[in-house]
Short mmCIF file of C-alpha atoms in Angstrom, two decimals:
data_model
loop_
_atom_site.label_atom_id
_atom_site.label_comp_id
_atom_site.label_asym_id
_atom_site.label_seq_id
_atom_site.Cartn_x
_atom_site.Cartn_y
_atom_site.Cartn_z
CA UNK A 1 22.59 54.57 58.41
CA UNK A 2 22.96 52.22 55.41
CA UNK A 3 21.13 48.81 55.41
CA UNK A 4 24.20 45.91 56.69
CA UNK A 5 25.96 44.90 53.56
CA UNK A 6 24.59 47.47 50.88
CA UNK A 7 26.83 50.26 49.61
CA UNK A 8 25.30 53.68 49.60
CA UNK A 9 25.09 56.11 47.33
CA UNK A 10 26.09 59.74 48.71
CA UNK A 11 24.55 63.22 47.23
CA UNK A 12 26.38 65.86 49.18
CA UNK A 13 29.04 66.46 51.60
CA UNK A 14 26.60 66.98 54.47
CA UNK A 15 25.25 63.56 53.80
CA UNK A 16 28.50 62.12 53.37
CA UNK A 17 30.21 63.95 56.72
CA UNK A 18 26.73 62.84 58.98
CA UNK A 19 27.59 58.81 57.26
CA UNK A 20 31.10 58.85 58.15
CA UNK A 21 30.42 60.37 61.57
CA UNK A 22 28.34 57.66 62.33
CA UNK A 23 29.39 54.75 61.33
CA UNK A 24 32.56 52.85 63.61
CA UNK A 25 34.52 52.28 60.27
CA UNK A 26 34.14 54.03 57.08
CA UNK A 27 35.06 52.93 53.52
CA UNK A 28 33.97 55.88 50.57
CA UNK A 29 34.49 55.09 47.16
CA UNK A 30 34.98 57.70 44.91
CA UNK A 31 34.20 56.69 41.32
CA UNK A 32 33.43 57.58 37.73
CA UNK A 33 31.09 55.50 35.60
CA UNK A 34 32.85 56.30 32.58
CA UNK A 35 35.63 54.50 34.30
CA UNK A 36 36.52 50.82 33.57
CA UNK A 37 38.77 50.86 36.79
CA UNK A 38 36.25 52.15 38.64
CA UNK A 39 33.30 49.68 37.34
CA UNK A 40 35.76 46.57 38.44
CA UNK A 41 36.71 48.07 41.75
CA UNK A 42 33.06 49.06 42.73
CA UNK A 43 32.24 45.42 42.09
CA UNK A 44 34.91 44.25 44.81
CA UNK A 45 33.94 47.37 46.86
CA UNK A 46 30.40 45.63 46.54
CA UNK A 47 31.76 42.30 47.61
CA UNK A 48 33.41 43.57 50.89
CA UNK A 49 30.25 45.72 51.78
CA UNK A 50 28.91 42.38 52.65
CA UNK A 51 31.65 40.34 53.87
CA UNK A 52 32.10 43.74 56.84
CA UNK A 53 28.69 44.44 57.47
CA UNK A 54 29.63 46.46 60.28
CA UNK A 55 31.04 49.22 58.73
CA UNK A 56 30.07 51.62 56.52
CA UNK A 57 30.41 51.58 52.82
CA UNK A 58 29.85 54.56 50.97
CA UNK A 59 30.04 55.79 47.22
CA UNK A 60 30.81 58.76 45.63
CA UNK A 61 30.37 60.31 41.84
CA UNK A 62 33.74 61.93 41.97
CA UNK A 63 32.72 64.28 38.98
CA UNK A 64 29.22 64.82 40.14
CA UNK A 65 30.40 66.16 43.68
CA UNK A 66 33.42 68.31 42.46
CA UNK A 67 32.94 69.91 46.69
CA UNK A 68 33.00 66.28 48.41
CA UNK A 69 36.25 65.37 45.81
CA UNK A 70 38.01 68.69 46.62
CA UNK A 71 37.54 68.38 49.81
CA UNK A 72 39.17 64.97 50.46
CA UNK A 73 41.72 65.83 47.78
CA UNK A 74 40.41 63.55 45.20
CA UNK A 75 42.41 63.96 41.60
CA UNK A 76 41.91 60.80 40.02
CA UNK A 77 39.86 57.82 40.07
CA UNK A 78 39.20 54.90 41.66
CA UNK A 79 39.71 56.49 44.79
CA UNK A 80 39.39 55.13 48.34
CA UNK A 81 38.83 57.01 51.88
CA UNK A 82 39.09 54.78 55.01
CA UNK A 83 37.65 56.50 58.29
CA UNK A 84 37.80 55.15 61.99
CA UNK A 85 36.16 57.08 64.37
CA UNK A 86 34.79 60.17 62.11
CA UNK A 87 38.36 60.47 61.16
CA UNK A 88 40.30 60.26 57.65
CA UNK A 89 43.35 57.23 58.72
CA UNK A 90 43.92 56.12 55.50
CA UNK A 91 43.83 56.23 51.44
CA UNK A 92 44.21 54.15 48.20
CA UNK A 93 44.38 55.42 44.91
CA UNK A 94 44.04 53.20 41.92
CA UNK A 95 42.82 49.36 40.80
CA UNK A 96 44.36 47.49 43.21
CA UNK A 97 41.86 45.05 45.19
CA UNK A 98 43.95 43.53 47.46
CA UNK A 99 45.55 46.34 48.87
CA UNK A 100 41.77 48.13 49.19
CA UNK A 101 40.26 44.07 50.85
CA UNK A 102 43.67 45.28 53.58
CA UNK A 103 42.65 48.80 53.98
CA UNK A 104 38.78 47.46 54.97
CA UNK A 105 40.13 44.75 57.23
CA UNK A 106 42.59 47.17 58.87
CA UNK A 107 39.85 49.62 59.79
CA UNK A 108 36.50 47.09 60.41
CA UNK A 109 38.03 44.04 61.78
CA UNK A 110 38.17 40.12 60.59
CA UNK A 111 35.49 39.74 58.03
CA UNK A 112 32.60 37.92 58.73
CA UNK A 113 33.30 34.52 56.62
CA UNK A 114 35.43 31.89 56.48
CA UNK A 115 38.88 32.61 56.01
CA UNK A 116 40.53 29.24 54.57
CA UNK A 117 40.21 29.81 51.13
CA UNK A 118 41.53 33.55 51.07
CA UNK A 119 45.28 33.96 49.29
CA UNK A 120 48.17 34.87 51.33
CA UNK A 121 48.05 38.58 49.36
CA UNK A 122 44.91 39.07 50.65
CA UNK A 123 45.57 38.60 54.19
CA UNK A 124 42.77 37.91 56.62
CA UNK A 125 40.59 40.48 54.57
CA UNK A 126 38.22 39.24 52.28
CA UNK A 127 36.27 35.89 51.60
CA UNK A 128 35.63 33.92 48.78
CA UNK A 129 33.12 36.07 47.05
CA UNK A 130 36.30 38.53 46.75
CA UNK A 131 38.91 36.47 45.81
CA UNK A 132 36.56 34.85 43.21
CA UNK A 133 36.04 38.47 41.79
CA UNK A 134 39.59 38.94 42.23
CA UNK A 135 40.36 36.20 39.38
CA UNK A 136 37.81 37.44 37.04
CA UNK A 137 39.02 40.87 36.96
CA UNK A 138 42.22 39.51 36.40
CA UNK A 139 41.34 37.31 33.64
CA UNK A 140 38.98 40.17 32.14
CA UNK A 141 41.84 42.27 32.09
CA UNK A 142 44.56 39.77 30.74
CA UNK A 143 41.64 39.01 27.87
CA UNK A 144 41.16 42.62 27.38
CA UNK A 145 45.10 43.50 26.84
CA UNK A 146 45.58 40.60 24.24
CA UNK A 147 42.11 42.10 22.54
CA UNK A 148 44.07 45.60 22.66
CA UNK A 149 47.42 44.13 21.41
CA UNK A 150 46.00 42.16 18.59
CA UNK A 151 43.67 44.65 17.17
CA UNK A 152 46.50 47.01 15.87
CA UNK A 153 45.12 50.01 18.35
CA UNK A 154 42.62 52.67 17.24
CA UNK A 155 41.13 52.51 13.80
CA UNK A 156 43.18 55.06 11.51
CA UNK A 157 40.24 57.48 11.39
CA UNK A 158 40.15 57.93 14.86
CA UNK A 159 43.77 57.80 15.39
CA UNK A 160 44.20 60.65 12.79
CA UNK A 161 41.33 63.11 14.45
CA UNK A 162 42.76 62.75 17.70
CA UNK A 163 46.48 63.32 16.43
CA UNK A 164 44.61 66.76 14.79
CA UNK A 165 42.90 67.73 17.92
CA UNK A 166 46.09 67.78 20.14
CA UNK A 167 47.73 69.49 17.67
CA UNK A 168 44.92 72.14 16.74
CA UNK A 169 46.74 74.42 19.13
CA UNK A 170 49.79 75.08 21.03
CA UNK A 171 48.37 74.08 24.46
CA UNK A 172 45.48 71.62 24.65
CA UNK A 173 42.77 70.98 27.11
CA UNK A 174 40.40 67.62 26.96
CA UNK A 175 38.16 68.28 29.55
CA UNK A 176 34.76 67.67 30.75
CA UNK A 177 32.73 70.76 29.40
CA UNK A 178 34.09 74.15 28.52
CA UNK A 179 36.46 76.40 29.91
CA UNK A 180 33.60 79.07 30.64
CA UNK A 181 31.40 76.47 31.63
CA UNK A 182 33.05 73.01 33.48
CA UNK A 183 31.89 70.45 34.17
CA UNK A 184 33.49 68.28 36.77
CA UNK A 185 36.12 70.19 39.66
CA UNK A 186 38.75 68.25 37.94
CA UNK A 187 38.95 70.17 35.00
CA UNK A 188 37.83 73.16 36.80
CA UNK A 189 41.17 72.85 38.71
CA UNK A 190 43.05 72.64 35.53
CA UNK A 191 41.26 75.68 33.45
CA UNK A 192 41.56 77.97 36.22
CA UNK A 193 45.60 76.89 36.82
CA UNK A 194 45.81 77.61 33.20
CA UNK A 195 44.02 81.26 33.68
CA UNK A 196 46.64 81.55 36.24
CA UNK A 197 49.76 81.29 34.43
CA UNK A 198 48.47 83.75 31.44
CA UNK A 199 47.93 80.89 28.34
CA UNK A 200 45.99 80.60 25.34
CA UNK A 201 44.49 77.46 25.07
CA UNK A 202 42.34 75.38 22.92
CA UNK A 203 40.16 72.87 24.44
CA UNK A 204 37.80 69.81 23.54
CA UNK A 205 34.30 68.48 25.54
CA UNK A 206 34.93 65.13 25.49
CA UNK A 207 31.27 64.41 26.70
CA UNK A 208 30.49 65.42 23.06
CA UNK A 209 31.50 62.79 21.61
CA UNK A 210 32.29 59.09 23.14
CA UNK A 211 34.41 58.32 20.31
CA UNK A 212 36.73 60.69 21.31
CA UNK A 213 35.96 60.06 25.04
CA UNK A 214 37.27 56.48 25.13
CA UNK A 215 39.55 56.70 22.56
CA UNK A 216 41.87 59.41 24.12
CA UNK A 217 42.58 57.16 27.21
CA UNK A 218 44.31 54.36 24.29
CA UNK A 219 45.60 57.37 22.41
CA UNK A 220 47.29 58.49 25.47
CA UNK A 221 47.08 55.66 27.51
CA UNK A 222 45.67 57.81 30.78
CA UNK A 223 42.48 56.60 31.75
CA UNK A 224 40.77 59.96 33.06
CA UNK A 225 40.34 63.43 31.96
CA UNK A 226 40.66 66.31 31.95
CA UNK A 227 44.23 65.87 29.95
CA UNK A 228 46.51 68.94 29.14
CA UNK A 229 48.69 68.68 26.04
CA UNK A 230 51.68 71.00 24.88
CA UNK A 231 53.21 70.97 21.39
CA UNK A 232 51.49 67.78 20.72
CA UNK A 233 53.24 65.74 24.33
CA UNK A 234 50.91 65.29 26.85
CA UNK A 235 51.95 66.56 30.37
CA UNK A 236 49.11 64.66 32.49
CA UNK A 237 45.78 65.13 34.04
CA UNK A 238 44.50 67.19 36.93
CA UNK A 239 46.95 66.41 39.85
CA UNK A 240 50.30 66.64 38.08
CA UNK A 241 49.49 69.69 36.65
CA UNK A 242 48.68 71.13 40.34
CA UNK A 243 51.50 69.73 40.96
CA UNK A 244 53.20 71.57 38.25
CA UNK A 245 51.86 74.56 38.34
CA UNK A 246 53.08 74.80 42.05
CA UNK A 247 56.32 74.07 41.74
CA UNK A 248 56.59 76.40 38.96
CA UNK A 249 57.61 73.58 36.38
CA UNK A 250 54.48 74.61 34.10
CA UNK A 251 55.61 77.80 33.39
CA UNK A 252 59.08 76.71 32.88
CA UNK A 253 57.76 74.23 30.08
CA UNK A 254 55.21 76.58 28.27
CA UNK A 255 58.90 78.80 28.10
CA UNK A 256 60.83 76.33 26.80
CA UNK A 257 58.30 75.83 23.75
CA UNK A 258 57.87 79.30 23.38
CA UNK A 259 53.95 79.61 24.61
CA UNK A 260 53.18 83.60 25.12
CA UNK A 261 52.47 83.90 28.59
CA UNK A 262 50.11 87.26 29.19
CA UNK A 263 51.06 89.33 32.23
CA UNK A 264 50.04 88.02 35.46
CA UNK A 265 47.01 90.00 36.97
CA UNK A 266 46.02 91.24 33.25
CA UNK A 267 42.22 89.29 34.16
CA UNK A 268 42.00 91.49 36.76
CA UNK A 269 42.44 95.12 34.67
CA UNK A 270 38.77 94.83 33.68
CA UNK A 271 36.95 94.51 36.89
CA UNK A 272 39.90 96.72 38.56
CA UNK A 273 38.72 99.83 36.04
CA UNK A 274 35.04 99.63 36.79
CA UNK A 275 36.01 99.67 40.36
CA UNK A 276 38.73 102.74 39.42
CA UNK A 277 35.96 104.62 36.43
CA UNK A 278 32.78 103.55 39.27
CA UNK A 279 31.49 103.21 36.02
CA UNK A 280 29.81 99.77 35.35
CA UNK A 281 29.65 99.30 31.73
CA UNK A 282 32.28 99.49 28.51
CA UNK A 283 33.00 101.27 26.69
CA UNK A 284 34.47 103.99 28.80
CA UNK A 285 36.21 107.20 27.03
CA UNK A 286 39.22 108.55 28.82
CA UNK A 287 40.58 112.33 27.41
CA UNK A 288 43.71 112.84 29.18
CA UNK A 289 43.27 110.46 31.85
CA UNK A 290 39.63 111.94 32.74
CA UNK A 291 36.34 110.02 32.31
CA UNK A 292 34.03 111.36 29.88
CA UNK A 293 31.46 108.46 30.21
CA UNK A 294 30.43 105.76 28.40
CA UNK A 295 28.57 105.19 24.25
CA UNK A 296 25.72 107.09 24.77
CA UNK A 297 27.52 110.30 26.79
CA UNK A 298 29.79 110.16 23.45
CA UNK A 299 27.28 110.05 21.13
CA UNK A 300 25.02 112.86 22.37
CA UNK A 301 28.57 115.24 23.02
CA UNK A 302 29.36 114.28 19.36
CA UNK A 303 25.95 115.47 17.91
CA UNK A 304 25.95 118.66 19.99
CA UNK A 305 29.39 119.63 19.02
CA UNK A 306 30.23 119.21 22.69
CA UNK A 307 32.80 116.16 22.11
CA UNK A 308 34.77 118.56 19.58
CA UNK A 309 35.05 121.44 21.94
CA UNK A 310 36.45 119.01 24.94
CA UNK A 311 38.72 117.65 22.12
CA UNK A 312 39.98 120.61 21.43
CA UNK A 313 40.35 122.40 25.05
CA UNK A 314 42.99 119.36 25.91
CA UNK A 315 44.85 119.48 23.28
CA UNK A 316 43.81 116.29 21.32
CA UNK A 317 42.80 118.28 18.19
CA UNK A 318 44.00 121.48 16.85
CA UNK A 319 41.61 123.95 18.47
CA UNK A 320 38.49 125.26 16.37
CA UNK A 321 38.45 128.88 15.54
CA UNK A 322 35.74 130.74 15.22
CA UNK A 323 35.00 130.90 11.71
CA UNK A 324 35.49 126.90 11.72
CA UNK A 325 32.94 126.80 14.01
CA UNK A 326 30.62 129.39 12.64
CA UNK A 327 31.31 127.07 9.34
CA UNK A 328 30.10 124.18 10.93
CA UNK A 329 27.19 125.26 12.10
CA UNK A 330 26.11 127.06 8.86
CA UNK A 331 26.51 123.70 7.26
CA UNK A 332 24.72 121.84 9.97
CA UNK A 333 21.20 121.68 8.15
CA UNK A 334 20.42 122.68 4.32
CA UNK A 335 18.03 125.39 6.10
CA UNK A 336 19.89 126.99 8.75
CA UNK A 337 18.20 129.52 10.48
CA UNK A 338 19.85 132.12 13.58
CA UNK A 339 17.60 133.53 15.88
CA UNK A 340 16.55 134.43 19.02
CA UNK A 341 15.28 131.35 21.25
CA UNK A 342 14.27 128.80 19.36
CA UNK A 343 11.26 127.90 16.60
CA UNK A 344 9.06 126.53 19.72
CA UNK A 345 9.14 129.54 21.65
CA UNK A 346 11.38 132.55 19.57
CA UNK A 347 12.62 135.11 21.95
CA UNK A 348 11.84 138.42 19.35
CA UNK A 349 8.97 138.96 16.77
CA UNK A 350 11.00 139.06 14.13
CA UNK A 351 12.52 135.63 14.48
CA UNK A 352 8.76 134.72 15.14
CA UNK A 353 7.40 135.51 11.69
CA UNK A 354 10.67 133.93 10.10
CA UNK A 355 9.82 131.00 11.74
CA UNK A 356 6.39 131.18 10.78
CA UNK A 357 7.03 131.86 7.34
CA UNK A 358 8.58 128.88 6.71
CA UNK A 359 6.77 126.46 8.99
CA UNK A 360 4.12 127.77 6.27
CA UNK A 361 5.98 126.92 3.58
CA UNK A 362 6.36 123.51 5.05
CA UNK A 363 9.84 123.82 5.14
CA UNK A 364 12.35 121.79 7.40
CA UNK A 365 15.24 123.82 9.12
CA UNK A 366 17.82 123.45 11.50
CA UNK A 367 18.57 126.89 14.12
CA UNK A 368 20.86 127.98 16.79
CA UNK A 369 19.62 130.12 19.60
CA UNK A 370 22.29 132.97 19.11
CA UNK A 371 21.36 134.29 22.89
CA UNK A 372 22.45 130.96 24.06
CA UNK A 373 26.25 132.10 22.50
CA UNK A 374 27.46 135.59 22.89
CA UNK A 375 30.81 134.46 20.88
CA UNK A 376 28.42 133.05 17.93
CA UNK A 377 26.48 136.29 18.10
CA UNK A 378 28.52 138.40 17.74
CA UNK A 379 30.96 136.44 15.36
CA UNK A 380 27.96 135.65 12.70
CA UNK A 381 27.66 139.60 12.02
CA UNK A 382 31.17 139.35 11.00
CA UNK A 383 31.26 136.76 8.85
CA UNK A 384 27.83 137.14 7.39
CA UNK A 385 28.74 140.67 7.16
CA UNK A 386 24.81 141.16 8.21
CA UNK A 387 24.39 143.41 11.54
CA UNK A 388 21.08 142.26 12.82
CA UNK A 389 19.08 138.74 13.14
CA UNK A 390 17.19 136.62 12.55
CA UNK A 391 19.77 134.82 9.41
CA UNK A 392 18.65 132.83 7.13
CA UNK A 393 21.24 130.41 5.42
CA UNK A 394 20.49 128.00 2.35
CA UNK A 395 23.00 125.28 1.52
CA UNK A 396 25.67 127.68 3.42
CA UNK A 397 24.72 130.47 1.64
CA UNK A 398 23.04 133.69 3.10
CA UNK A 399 19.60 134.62 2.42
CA UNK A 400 19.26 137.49 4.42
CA UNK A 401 16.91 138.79 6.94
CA UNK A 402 13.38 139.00 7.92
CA UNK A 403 12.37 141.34 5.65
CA UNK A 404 13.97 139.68 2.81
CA UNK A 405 12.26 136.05 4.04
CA UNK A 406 8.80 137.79 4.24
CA UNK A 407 9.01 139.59 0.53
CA UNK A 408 10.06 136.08 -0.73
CA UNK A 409 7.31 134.43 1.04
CA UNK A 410 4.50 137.09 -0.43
CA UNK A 411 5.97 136.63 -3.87
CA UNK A 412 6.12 132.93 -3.74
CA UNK A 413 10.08 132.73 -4.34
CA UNK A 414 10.79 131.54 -0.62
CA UNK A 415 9.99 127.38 -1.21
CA UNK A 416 11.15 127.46 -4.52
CA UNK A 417 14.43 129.12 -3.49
CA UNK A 418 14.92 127.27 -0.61
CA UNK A 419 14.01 123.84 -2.46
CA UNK A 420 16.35 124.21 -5.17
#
């Protein structure tokens, strides 16, 4: 439990829920320190921690603890919770100190002081420390109005960049991080709202840079972020745009400016076709509505040929005849040699001094195992118009068979030919 008269800090909701469960009477403070509202009510907040030692006072970094603030339905700030018992009775939103000295006297009792010099607005609620604090605020922020009024606003620089930001883009979000990464539940709320109704938006980190920070709350006189903007008007921070969103208003006004709006559910279409594909990764190749993998499936069926053929079967090409095929794989390699098996292990001795020959020779070649193919087997005698194999082919050009190889070989024509 907190020391009588101090206001404690709280650092999670477990904390905060085993505070307020203790304590008789509750008061929880949820503030921002960028805040000037906040800074001037945590000093009366201070004030009356003292004068009702006998409850609780408790404070909260709204933005810090997005799961405490969503959880007690906190959208802007100062913001007051007032607990009897364990139990949420009452709440105060906004700058207002005497209704907040009320609210502490209504749950914790009489304070603890003398009474006589307290104002009639104040009620039986606070001492003089309060009502002393309560003048200087007031006078601060009397001071600080004239200083606003008199200096002509925000210098023109400022004033200029800010009038370019909220018109950078159609629909404009100042928020506390980034829309992939927030950082406060605030503008969380707001970035996922906008996910929800299918809009592009541009947005700005205002904890980048303070100038722009503090002078977007003159520039649009709203004192907290995140801040949505359409067309250049703003349309408010976090909780009237919840507020908008659910009574379908937001989508209304992002129609009546003409915002695209995608589809609702198109977010979903890429987890929903890994789930459909049970393939994890993109891309994915579809050939008439069948899954034919992903890049490197594609790229090995192209260099095999096998990509072609499956083209072809469904339709998707005009299908290869034979002599385009036996084309293509005469032209596959400047040294194309057919033969049985393959030059690691040929299947027939012939094909075995061919490849021999030129491994000699210290030529490169390309081959096709013609025993792997009975169509190419029997279609290559055809076309080469050359009944038996191996078939050697230069540039796409037959050089005949083994007997022809091994003459050119012993007369020292073979690398010369075939390097021409």
């Amino acid at each position: 439990m907190a020391t009588s008269g101090a206001v404690r800090e709280v650092g999670s909701k477990a904390e905060l829920d085993a505070a307020v469960a203790g304590a008789r009477a509750a008061a929880v403070h949820f503030w921002a320190g960028w805040c000037e509202a906040s800074k001037q009510m945590d000093e009366v907040f201070a004030h009356l921690a003292v004068d009702f030692p006998h409850a609780a006072f408790l404070r909260v970094e709204a933005e810090e603890q997005p799961e405490i603030s969503e959880a007690y339905g906190v959208s802007a700030v100062p913001y007051f919770v007032f607990c009897k018992e364990g139990k949420t009775v009452d709440t105060l939103e906004g700058a207002n100190p005497a209704s907040l000295a009320n609210k502490v006297a209504k749950i914790a009792g009489p304070a603890s002081v003398a009474e006589s010099a307290v104002p009639a607005s104040l009620g039986v609620a606070a001492g003089p420390a309060v009502l002393e604090k309560v003048q200087e605020l007031a006078q601060r922020n009397g001071s600080s109005a004239a200083e606003g009024t008199n200096s002509g606003g925000l210098p023109d620089s400022l004033n200029k960049r800010l009038e370019q930001l909220v018109n950078s883009h159609p629909v404009f979000l100042f928020m506390k991080g980034t829309p992939e990464q927030p950082r406060c539940g605030f503008s969380r709320k707001v970035v996922d709202i906008l996910k929800q109704e299918g809009v592009d938006f541009g947005s700005f980190d205002i904890l980048t840079d303070n100038d722009v920070r503090e002078g977007m709350k003159k520039f649009s006189n709203w004192p907290t972020f995140p801040q949505l903007y359409c067309k250049g008007e703003l349309l408010g921070g976090c909780d009237i745009v919840i507020a908008m969103h659910d009574s379908g208003e937001l989508k209304d006004v992002f129609e009546e400016h003409n915002i695209p709006l995608k589809p609702h559910g198109s977010k979903n279409i890429e987890a929903g076709l890994k789930v459909f594909s049970n393939w994890p990764s993109y891309p994915q190749l579809y050939i008439k509505g069948e899954l034919v993998g992903g890049s490197d499936i594609v790229m090995e069926m192209h260099k095999s040929g096998e990509l072609k053929k499956v083209l072809s079967e469904k339709g998707v090409i005009p299908k290869e005849t034979l002599e385009d095929r036996l084309k293509a794989l005469i032209s596959s390699s400047p040294v194309m040699l057919f033969m049985k098996g393959n030059p690691d292990a040929p299947r027939c001795g012939f094909s075995s001094k061919v490849v021999n020959a030129l491994k000699k020779e210290g030529i490169s070649f390309g081959s096709f195992d013609i025993l792997s193919d009975e169509e190419v087997r029997q279609g290559l005698k055809t076309y080469s118009n050359w009944p038996t194999f191996p078939q050697l082919y230069y540039k796409s050009e037959l050089i005949g068979g083994c007997d022809i190889i091994l003459e050119m070989e012993k007369s020292g024509e073979l690398k010369s030919t075939l390097s021409e």
